[in-house]
PDB file of C-alpha atoms and ligand atoms in Angstrom:
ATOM      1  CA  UNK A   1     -51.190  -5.386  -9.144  1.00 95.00           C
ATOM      2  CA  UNK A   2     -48.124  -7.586  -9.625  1.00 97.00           C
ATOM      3  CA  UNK A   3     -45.134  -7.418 -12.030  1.00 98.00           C
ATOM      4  CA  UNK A   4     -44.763 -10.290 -14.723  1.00 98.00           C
ATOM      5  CA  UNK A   5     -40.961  -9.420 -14.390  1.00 98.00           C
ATOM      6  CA  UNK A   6     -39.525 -10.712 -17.585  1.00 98.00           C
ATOM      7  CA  UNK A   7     -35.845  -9.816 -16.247  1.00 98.00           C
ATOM      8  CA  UNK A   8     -36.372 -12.207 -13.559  1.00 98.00           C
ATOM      9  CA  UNK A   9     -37.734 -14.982 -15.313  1.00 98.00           C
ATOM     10  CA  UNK A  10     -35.525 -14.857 -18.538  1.00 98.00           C
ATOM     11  CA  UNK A  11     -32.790 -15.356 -15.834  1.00 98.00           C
ATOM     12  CA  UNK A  12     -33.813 -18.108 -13.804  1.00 98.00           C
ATOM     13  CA  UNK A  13     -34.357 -19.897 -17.723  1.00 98.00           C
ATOM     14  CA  UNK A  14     -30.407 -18.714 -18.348  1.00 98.00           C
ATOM     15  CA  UNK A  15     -29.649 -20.035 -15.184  1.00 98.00           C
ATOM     16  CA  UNK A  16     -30.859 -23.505 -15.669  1.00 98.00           C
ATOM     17  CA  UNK A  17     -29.312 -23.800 -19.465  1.00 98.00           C
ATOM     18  CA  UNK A  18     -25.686 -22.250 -18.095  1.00 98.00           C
ATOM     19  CA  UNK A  19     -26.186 -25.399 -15.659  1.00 98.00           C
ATOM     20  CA  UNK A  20     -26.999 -27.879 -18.399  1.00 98.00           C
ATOM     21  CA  UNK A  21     -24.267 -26.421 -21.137  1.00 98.00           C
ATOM     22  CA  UNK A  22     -21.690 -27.362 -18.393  1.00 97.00           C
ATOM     23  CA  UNK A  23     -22.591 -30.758 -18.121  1.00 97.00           C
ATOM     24  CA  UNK A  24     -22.903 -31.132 -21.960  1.00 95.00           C
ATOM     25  CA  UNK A  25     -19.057 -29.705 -21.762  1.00 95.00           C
ATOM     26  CA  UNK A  26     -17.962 -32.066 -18.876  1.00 96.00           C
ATOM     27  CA  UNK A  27     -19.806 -35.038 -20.756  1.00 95.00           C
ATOM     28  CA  UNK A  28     -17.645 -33.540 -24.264  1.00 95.00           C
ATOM     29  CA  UNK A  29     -20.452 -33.269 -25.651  1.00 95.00           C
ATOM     30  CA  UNK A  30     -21.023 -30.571 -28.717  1.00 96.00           C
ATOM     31  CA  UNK A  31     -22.096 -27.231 -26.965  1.00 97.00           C
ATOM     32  CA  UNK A  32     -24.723 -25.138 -28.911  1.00 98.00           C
ATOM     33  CA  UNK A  33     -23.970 -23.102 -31.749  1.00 98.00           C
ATOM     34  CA  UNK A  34     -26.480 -20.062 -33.029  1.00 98.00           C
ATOM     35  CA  UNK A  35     -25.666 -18.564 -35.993  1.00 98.00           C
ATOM     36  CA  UNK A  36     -27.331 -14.569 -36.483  1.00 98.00           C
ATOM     37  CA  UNK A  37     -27.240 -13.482 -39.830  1.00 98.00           C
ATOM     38  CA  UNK A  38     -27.995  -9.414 -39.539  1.00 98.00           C
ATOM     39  CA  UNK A  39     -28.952  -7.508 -42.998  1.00 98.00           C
ATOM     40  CA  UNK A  40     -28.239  -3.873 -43.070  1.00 97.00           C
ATOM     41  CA  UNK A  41     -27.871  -1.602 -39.917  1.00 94.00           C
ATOM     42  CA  UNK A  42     -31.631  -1.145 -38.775  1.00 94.00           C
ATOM     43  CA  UNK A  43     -31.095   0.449 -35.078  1.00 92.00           C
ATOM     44  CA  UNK A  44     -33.439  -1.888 -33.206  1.00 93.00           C
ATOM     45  CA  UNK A  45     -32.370  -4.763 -35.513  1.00 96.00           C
ATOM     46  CA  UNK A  46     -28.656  -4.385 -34.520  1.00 96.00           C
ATOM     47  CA  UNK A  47     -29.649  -3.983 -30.530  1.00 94.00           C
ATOM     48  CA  UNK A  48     -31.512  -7.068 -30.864  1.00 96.00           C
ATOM     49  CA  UNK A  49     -29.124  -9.250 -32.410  1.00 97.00           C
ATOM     50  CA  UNK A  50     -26.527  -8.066 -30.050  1.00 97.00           C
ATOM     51  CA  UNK A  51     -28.353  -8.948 -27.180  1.00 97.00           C
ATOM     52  CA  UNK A  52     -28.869 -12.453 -28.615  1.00 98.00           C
ATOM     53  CA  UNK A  53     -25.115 -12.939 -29.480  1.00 98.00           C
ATOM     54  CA  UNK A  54     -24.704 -11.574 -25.637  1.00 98.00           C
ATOM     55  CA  UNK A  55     -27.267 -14.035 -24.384  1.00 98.00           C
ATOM     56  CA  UNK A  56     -24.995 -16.711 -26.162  1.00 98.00           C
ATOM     57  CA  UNK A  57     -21.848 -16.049 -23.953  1.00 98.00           C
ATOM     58  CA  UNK A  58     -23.850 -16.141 -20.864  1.00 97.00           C
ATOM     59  CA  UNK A  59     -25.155 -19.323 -20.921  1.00 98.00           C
ATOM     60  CA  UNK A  60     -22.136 -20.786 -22.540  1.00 98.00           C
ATOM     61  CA  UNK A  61     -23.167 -21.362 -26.073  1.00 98.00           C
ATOM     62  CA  UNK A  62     -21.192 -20.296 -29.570  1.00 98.00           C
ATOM     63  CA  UNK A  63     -22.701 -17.801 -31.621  1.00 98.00           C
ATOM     64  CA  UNK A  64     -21.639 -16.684 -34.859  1.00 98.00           C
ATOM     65  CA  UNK A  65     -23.164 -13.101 -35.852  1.00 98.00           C
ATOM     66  CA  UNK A  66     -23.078 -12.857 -39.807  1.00 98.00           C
ATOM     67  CA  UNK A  67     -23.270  -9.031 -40.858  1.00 98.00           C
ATOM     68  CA  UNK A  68     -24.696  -7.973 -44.082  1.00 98.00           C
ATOM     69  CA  UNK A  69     -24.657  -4.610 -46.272  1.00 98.00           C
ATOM     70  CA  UNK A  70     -28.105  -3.353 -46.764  1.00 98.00           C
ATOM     71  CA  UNK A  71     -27.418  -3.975 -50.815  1.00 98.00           C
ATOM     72  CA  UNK A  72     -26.478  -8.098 -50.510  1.00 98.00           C
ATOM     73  CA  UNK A  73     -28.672  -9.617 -53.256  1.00 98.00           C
ATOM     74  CA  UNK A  74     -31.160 -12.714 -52.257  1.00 98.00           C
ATOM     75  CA  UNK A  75     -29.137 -14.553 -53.872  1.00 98.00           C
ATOM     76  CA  UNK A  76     -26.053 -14.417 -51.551  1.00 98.00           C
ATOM     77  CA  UNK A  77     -28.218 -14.499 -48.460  1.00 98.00           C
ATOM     78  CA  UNK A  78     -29.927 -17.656 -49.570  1.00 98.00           C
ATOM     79  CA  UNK A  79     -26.229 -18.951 -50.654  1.00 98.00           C
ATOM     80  CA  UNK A  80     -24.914 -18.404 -46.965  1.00 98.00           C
ATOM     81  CA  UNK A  81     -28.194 -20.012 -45.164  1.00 98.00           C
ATOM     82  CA  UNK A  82     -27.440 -23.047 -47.369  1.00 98.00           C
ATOM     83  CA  UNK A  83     -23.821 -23.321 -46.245  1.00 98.00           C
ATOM     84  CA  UNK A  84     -25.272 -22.982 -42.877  1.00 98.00           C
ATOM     85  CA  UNK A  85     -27.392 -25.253 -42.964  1.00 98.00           C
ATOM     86  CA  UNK A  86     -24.951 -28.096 -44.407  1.00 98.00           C
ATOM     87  CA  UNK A  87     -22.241 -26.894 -41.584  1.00 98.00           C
ATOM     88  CA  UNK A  88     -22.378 -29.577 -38.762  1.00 97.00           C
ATOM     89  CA  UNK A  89     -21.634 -27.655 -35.818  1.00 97.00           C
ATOM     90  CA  UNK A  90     -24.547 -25.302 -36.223  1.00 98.00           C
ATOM     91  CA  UNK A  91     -27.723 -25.846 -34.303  1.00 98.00           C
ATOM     92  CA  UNK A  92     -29.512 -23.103 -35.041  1.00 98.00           C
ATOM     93  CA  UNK A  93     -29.883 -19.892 -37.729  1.00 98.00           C
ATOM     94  CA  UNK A  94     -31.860 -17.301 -37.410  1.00 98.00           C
ATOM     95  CA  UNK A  95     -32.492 -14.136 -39.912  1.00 98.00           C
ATOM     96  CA  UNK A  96     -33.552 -11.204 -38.159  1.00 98.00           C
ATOM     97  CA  UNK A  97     -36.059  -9.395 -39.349  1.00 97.00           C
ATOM     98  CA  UNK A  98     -37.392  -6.996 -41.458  1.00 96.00           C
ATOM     99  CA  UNK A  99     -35.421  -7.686 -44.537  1.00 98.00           C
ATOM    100  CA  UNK A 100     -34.762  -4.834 -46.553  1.00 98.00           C
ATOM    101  CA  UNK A 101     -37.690  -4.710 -49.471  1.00 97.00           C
ATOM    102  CA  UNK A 102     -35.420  -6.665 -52.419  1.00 98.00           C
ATOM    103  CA  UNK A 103     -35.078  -9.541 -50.341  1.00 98.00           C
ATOM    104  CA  UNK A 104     -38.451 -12.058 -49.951  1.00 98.00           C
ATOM    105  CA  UNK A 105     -38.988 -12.850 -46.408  1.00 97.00           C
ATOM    106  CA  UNK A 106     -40.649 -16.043 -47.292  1.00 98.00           C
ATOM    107  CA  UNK A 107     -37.830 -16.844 -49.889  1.00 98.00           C
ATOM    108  CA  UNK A 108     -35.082 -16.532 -46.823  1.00 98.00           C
ATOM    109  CA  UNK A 109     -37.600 -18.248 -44.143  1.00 98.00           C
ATOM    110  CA  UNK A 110     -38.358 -21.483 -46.125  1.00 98.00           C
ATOM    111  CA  UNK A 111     -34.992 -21.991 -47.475  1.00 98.00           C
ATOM    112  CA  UNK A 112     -33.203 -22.104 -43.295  1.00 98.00           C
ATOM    113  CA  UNK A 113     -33.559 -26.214 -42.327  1.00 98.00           C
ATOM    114  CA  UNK A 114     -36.330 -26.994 -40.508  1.00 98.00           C
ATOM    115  CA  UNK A 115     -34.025 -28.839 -38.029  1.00 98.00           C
ATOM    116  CA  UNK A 116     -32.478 -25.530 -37.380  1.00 98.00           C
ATOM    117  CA  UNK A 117     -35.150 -23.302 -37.078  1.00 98.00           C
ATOM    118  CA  UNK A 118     -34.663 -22.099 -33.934  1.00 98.00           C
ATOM    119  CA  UNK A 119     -37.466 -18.858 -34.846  1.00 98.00           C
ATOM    120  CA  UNK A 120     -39.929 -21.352 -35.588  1.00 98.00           C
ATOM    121  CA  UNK A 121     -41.198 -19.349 -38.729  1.00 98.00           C
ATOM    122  CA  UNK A 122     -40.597 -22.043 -41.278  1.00 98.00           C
ATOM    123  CA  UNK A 123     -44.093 -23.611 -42.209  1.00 98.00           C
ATOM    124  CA  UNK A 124     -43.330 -26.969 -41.292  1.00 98.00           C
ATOM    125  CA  UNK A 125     -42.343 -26.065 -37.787  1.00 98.00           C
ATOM    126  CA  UNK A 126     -45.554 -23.482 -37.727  1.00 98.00           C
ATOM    127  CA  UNK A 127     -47.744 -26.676 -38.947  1.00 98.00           C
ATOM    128  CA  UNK A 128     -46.184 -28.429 -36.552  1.00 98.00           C
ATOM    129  CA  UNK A 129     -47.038 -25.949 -33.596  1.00 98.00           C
ATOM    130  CA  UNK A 130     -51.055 -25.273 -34.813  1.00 97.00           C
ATOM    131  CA  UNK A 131     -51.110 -29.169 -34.186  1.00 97.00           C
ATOM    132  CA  UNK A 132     -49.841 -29.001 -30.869  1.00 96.00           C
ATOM    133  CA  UNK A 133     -47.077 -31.236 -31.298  1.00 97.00           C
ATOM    134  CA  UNK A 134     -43.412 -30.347 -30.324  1.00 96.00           C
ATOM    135  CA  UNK A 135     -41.214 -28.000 -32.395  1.00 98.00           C
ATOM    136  CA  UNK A 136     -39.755 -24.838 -32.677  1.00 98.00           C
ATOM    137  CA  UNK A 137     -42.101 -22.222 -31.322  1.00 98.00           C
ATOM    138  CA  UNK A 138     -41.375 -18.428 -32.292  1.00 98.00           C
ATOM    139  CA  UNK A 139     -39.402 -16.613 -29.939  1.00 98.00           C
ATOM    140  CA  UNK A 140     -42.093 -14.171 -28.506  1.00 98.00           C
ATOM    141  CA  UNK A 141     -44.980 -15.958 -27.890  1.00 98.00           C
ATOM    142  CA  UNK A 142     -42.938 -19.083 -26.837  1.00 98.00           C
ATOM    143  CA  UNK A 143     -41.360 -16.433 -23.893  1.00 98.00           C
ATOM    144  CA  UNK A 144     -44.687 -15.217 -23.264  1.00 98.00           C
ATOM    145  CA  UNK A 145     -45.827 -18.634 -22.513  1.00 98.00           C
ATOM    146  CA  UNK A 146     -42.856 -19.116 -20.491  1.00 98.00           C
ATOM    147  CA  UNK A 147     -43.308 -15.747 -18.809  1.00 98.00           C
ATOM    148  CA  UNK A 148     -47.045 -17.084 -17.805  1.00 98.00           C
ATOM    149  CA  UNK A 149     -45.614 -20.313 -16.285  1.00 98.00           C
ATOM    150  CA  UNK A 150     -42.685 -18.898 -14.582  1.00 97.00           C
ATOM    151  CA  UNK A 151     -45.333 -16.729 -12.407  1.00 97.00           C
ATOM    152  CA  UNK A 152     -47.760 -19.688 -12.493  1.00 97.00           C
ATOM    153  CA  UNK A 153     -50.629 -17.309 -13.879  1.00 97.00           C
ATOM    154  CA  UNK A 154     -53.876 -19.292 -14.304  1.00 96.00           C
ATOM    155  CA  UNK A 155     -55.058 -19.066 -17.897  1.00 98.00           C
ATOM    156  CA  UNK A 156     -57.500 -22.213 -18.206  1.00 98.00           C
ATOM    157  CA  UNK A 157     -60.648 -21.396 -19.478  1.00 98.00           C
ATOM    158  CA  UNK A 158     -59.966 -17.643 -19.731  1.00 98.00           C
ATOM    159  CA  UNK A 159     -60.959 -15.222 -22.467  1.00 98.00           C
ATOM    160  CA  UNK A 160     -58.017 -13.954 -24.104  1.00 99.00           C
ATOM    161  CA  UNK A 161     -58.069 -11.349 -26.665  1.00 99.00           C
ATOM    162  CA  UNK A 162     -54.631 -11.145 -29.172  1.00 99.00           C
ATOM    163  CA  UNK A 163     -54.579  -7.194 -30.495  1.00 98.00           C
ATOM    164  CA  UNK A 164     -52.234  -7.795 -33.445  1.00 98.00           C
ATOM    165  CA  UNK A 165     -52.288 -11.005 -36.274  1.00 98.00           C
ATOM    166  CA  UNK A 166     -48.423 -10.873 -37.494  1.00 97.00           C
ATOM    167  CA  UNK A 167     -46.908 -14.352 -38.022  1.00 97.00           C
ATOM    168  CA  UNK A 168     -44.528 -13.578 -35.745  1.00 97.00           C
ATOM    169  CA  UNK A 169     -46.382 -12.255 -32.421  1.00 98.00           C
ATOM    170  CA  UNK A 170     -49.790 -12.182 -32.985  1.00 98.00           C
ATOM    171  CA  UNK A 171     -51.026 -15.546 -34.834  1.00 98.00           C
ATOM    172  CA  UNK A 172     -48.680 -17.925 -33.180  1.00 98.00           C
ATOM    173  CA  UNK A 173     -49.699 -16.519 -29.765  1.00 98.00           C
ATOM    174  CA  UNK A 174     -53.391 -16.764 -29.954  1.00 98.00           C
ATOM    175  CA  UNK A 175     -53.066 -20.966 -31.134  1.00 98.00           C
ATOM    176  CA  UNK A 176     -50.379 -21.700 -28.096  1.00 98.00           C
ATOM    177  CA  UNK A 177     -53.430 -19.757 -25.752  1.00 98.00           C
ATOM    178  CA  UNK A 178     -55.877 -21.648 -27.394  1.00 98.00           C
ATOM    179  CA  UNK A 179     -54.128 -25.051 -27.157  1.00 97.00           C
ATOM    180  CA  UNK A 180     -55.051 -27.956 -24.772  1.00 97.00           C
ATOM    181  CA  UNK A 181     -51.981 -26.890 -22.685  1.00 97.00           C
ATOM    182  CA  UNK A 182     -51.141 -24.817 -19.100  1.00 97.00           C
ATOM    183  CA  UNK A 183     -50.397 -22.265 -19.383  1.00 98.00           C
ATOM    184  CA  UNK A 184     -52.935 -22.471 -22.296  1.00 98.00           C
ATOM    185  CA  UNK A 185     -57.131 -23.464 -22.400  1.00 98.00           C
ATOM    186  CA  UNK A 186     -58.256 -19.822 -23.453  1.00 98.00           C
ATOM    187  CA  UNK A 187     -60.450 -18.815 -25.134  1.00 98.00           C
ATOM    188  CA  UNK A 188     -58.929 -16.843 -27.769  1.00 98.00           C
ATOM    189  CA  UNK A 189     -60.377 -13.728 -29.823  1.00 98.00           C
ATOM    190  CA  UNK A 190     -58.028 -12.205 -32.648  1.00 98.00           C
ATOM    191  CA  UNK A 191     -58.576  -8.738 -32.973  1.00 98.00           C
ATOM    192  CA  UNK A 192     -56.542  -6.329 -35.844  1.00 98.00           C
ATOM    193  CA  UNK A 193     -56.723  -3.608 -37.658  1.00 97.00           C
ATOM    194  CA  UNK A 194     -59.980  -4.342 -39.529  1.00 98.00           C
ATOM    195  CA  UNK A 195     -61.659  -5.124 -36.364  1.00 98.00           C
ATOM    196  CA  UNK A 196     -64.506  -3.173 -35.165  1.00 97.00           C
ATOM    197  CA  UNK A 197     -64.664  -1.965 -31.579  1.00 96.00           C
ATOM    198  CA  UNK A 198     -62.062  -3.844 -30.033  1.00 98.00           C
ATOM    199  CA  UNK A 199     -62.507  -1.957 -27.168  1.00 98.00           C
ATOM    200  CA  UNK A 200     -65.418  -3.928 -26.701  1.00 98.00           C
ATOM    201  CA  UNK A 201     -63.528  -7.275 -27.245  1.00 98.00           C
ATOM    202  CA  UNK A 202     -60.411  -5.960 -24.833  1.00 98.00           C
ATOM    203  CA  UNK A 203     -63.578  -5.204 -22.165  1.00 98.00           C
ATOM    204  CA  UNK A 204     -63.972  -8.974 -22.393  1.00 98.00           C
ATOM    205  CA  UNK A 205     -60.749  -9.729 -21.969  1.00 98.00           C
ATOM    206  CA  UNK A 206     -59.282 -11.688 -18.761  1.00 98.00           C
ATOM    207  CA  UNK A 207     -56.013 -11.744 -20.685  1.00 99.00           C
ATOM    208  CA  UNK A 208     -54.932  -9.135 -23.117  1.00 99.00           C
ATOM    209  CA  UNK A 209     -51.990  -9.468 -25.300  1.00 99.00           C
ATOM    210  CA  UNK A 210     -51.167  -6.047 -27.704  1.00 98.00           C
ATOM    211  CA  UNK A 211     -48.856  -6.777 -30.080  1.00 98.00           C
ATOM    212  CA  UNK A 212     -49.841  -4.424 -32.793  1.00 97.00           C
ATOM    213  CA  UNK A 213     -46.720  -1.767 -32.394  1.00 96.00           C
ATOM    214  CA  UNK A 214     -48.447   1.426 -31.539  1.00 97.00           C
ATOM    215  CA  UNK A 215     -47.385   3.185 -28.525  1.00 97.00           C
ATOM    216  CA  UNK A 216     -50.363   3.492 -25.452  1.00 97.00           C
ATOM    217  CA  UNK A 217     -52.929   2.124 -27.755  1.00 98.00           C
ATOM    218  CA  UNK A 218     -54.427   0.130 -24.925  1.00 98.00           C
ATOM    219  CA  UNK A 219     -55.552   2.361 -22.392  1.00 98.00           C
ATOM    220  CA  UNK A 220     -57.554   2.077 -18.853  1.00 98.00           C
ATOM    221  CA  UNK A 221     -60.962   2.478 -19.988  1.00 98.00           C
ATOM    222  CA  UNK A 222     -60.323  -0.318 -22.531  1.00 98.00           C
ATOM    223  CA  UNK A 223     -59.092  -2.822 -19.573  1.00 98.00           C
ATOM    224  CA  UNK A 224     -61.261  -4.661 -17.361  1.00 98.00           C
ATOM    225  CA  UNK A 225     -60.485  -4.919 -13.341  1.00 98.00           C
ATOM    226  CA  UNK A 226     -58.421  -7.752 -12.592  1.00 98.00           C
ATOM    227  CA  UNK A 227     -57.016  -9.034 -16.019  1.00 98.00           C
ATOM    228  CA  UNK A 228     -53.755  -9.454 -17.021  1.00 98.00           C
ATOM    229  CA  UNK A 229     -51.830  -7.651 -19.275  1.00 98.00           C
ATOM    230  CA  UNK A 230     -48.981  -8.529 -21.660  1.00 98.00           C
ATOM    231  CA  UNK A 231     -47.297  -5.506 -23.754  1.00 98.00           C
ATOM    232  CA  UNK A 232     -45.412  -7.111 -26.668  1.00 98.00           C
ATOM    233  CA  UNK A 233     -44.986  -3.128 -28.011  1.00 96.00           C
ATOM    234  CA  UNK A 234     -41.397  -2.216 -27.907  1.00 94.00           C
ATOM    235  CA  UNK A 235     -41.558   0.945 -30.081  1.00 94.00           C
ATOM    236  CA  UNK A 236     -38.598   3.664 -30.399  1.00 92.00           C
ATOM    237  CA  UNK A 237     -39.872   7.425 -29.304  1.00 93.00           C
ATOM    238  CA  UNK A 238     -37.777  10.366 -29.499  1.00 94.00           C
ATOM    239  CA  UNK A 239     -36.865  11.078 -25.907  1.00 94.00           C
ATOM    240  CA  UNK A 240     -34.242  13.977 -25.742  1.00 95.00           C
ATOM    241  CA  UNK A 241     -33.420  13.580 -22.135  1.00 95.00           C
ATOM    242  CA  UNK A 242     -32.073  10.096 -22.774  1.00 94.00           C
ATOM    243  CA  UNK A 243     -28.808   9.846 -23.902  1.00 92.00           C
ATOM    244  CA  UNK A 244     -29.848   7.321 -27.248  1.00 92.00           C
ATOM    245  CA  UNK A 245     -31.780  10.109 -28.249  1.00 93.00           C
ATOM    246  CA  UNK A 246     -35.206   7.690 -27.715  1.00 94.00           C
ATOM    247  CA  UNK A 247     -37.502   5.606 -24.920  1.00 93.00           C
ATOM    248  CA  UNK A 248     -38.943   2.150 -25.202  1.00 93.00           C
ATOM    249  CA  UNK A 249     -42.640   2.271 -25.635  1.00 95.00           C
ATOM    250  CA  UNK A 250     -45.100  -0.359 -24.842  1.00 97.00           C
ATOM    251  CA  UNK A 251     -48.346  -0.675 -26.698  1.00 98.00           C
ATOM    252  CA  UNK A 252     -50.151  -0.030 -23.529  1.00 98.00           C
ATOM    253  CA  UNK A 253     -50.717   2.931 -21.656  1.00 98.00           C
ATOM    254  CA  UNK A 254     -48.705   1.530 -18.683  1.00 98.00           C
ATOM    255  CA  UNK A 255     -49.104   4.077 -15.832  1.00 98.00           C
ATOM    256  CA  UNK A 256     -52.872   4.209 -16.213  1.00 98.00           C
ATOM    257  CA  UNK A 257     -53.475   0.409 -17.331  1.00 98.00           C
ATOM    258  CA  UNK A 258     -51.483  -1.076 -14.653  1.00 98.00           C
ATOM    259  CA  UNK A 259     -53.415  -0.321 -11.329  1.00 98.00           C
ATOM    260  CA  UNK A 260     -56.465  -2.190 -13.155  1.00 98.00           C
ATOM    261  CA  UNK A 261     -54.337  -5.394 -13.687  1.00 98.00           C
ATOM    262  CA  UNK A 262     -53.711  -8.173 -11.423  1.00 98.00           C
ATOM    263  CA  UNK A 263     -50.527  -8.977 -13.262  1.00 98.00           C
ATOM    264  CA  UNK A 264     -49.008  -6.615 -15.898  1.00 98.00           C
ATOM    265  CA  UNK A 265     -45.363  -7.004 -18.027  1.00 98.00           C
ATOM    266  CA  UNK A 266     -43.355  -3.444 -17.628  1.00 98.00           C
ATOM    267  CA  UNK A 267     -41.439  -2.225 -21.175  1.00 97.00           C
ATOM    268  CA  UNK A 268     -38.617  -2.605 -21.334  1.00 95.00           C
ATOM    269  CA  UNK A 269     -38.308  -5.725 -18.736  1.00 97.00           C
ATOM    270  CA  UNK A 270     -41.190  -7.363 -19.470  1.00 98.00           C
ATOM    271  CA  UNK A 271     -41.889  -9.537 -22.599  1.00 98.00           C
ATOM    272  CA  UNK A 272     -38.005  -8.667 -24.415  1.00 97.00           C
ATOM    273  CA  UNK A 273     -35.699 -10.447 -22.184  1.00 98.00           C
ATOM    274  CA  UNK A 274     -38.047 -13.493 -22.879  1.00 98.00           C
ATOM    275  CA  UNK A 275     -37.917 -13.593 -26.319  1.00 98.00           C
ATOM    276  CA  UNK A 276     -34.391 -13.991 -26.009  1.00 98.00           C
ATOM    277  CA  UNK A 277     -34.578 -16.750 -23.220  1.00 98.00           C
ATOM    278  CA  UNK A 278     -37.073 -18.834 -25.828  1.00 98.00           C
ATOM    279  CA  UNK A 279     -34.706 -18.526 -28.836  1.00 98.00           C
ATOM    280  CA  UNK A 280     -32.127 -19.841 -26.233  1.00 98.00           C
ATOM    281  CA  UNK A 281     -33.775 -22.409 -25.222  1.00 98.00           C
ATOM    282  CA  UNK A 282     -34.683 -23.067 -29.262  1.00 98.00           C
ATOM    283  CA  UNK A 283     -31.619 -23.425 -29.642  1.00 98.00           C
ATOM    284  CA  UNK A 284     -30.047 -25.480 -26.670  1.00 98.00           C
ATOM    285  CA  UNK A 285     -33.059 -28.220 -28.142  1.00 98.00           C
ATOM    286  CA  UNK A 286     -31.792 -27.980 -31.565  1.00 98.00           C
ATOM    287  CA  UNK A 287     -28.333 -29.245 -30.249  1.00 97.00           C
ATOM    288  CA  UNK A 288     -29.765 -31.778 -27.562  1.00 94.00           C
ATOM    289  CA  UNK A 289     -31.656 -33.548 -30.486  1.00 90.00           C
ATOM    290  CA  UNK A 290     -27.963 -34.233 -32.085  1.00 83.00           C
ATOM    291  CA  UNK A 291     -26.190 -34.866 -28.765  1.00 74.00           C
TER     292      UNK A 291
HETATM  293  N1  LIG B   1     -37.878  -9.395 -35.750  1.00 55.74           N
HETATM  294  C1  LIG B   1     -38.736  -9.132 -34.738  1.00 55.74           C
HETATM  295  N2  LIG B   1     -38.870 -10.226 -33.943  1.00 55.74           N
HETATM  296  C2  LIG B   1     -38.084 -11.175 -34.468  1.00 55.74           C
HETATM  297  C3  LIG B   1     -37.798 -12.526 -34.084  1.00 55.74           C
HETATM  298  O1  LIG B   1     -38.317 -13.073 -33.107  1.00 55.74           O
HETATM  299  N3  LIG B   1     -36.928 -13.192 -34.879  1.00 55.74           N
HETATM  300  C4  LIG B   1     -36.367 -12.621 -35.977  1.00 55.74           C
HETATM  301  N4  LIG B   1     -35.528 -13.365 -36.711  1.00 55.74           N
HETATM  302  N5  LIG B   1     -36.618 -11.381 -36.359  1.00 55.74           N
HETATM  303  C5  LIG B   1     -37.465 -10.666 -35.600  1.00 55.74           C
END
């Protein structure tokens, strides 16, 4: 069994763009600029966007971080993505996510400029993506793609089996497997919570991606000998021997799953540094298309 060590590849990708920013600086060009815009003071929501505004320093970009009370109407939010999206010097804007319940998701998603998309949720850069040309692909699956090449897994003609259909993880994920690409050429099955046995389906599986957000839901007898597992399942667990008061869960039952697998991502470590090394590169490509 081997480690798909997100740490390790997420910094190799940092590495390259610190390398690149500097020559955009010694060539004056314009740098990168992500703007965050944060809504309320969800616990994981706030770690997250830290760590993106923390990726930002490291590899040299800007980043604005835009800090919201739980109670700002739509209105306001959709006010501030407009000025963004006007302001020349930023490249990209992202929303994290959930929204508290008054606020549309779809509402906030389709009103950010295409152009500076960096999630890749609006529906332009989503149709863009299902027909394989380039754009802005979402942060996850774009880093589990990433992940895949980095450790040069072979995925052509594979069966791969997505456990989860959001429009963030799930969906996006099982079209960039399914595309005529490498790492890519699966063989894709979608399987959610309407599904019946996906056991069965996971049994198939040479590649299994859970990304459904329940702790250990994929366990051994559900994984066959030799595939390769990717844990997109980062949920908070009350842990009172940690000092946060909680423990990062993966969706897979790790210790038992992980002797079966020839490659496996470890939570944390695994798939969540990526995410943020895709947005960065999102955005670095937002600002090269204006440089
Ligand atoms: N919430 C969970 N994942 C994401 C993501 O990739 N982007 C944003 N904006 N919100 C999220």
């Amino acid at each position: 069994m081997q480690i798909l060590d997100g740490k390790k590849a997420a910094q190799a990708i940092r590495d390259e763009l610190k390398i690149e920013v500097a020559q955009l600086s010694a060539e004056g060009k314009k740098i990168p600029h992500l703007a965050a815009i944060l809504v309320g003071n969800n616990g994981a929501s706030s770690t997250y966007v830290a760590a993106k505004v923390k990726a930002c320093e490291e590899v040299g970009f800007k980043s604005t971080l835009i800090h919201y009370e739980e109670t700002i109407s739509e209105t306001k939010l959709l006010d501030k993505i407009r000025e963004l999206n006007t302001d020349p010097d930023i490249d990209g804007i992202l929303v994290q996510l959930p929204l508290p319940k008054h606020i549309s998701d779809e509402e906030v998603i389709n009103s950010i400029d295409p152009d500076k998309d960096v999630d890749g949720f609006h529906p332009i850069n989503v149709g863009y993506m299902v027909q394989g040309l380039p754009t802005f692909v979402p942060a996850t699956p774009h880093g589990i793609m990433l992940l895949l090449e980095h450790f040069k897994a072979d995925t052509k003609g594979k069966h791969a089996v997505v456990v989860g259909r959001s429009n963030i993880v799930g969906r996006p994920m099982s079209i960039l497997l399914s595309g005529n690409s490498n790492p890519g050429n699966c063989t894709v099955t979608i399987c959610h919570s309407q599904t019946k046995n996906i056991k069965d389906f996971c049994l198939q599986a040479d590649i299994i991606v859970a990304a459904l957000g329940k702790p250990d839901f994929i366990t051994a007898d559900m994984v066959k000998e030799g595939a390769i597992v990717i844990d997109v399942g980062i949920t908070r667990v009350e842990d009172a021997t940690k000092k946060s008061g909680f423990k990062l869960k993966g969706d897979v039952d790790y210790e038992n799953v992980a002797p079966k697998c020839s490659w496996i991502t470890p939570v944390p470590g695994g798939v969540g540094p990526m995410t943020i090394a895709a947005l960065m590169k999102n955005t670095f490509r937002s600002c090269s298309q204006k440089n």
